Tab-separated table of C-alpha atoms in Angstrom:
chain	number	residue	atom	x	y	z
A	1	ARG	CA	-12.029	-61.711	39.939
A	2	ALA	CA	-15.307	-60.501	38.411
A	3	LYS	CA	-15.430	-57.597	40.867
A	4	ASN	CA	-11.883	-56.568	39.937
A	5	PHE	CA	-12.729	-56.736	36.228
A	6	LEU	CA	-15.839	-54.594	36.799
A	7	ILE	CA	-13.927	-51.957	38.781
A	8	GLU	CA	-11.139	-51.849	36.189
A	9	SER	CA	-13.721	-51.530	33.385
A	10	VAL	CA	-15.450	-48.679	35.208
A	11	GLY	CA	-12.070	-47.000	35.627
A	12	TRP	CA	-11.276	-47.345	31.942
A	13	TYR	CA	-14.653	-45.812	31.081
A	14	GLY	CA	-13.846	-42.873	33.361
A	15	ALA	CA	-10.440	-42.291	31.812
A	16	ILE	CA	-11.864	-42.459	28.299
A	17	ALA	CA	-14.866	-40.232	29.120
A	18	ILE	CA	-12.811	-37.431	30.645
A	19	THR	CA	-10.166	-37.599	27.929
A	20	LEU	CA	-12.838	-37.623	25.222
A	21	ALA	CA	-14.557	-34.591	26.777
A	22	TYR	CA	-11.269	-32.683	26.889
A	23	PHE	CA	-10.324	-33.671	23.328
A	24	ALA	CA	-13.744	-32.878	21.880
A	25	ASN	CA	-13.878	-29.502	23.601
A	26	SER	CA	-10.291	-28.566	22.755
A	27	PHE	CA	-10.841	-29.228	19.052
A	28	GLY	CA	-14.249	-27.565	18.884
A	29	TYR	CA	-16.466	-30.635	18.564
A	30	ILE	CA	-18.441	-29.889	21.729
A	31	ALA	CA	-18.862	-26.786	23.874
A	32	SER	CA	-17.845	-26.701	27.514
A	33	ASP	CA	-21.256	-25.299	28.425
A	34	GLY	CA	-23.046	-28.153	26.655
A	35	LEU	CA	-24.708	-31.252	28.030
A	36	PRO	CA	-22.381	-33.828	26.385
A	37	TYR	CA	-19.233	-32.229	27.830
A	38	GLN	CA	-20.617	-32.011	31.342
A	39	LEU	CA	-22.149	-35.507	31.268
A	40	LEU	CA	-18.835	-37.005	30.160
A	41	ASN	CA	-17.041	-35.141	32.946
A	42	PHE	CA	-19.610	-36.130	35.576
A	43	THR	CA	-19.791	-39.811	34.682
A	44	GLY	CA	-16.051	-39.997	34.063
A	45	GLY	CA	-15.284	-38.409	37.415
A	46	ILE	CA	-17.605	-40.773	39.268
A	47	ALA	CA	-16.125	-43.772	37.455
A	48	LEU	CA	-12.576	-42.723	38.318
A	49	ALA	CA	-13.627	-42.073	41.918
A	50	VAL	CA	-14.911	-45.660	42.137
A	51	LEU	CA	-11.636	-47.011	40.760
A	52	THR	CA	-9.353	-44.859	42.896
A	53	HIS	CA	-11.354	-45.623	46.033
A	54	ALA	CA	-11.062	-49.356	45.327
A	55	LYS	CA	-7.310	-48.901	44.869
A	56	ARG	CA	-7.147	-46.852	48.102
A	57	ALA	CA	-5.786	-43.819	46.278
A	58	TYR	CA	-7.866	-41.474	48.385
A	59	GLN	CA	-6.319	-38.216	47.196
A	60	SER	CA	-7.369	-39.059	43.632
A	61	THR	CA	-10.784	-40.123	44.895
A	62	VAL	CA	-11.306	-36.688	46.450
A	63	VAL	CA	-10.169	-34.918	43.267
A	64	ASN	CA	-12.563	-36.991	41.148
A	65	ILE	CA	-15.481	-36.396	43.520
A	66	ILE	CA	-14.808	-32.641	43.351
A	67	TRP	CA	-14.539	-32.920	39.547
A	68	SER	CA	-17.956	-34.600	39.483
A	69	LEU	CA	-19.489	-32.029	41.832
A	70	ILE	CA	-18.317	-29.234	39.531
A	71	ALA	CA	-19.966	-31.051	36.624
A	72	ILE	CA	-23.199	-31.428	38.629
A	73	VAL	CA	-23.323	-27.671	39.240
A	74	ALA	CA	-22.654	-27.039	35.541
A	75	LEU	CA	-25.385	-29.525	34.580
A	76	TRP	CA	-27.790	-27.802	36.970
A	77	ARG	CA	-27.044	-24.469	35.311
A	78	ILE	CA	-27.494	-25.938	31.834
A	79	MET	CA	-30.833	-27.489	32.759
A	80	SER	CA	-32.157	-24.310	34.450
């Protein structure tokens, strides 16, 4: 039960993080080439990958891992 609650909580964080990043960028609150946007996308993607893997929704897991890898490359470029 505790494990299920933890996985669901992680999934909710991921959904909120990615949605918040999209909202904030779309309305001009944060830039897509900024650290906050890319960190929200990276952590959100990882969180959703954890949830979808636990739910055995492997196609979504792959999409979220790719999403996170894109964010890692963007973070690398920001930090360089």
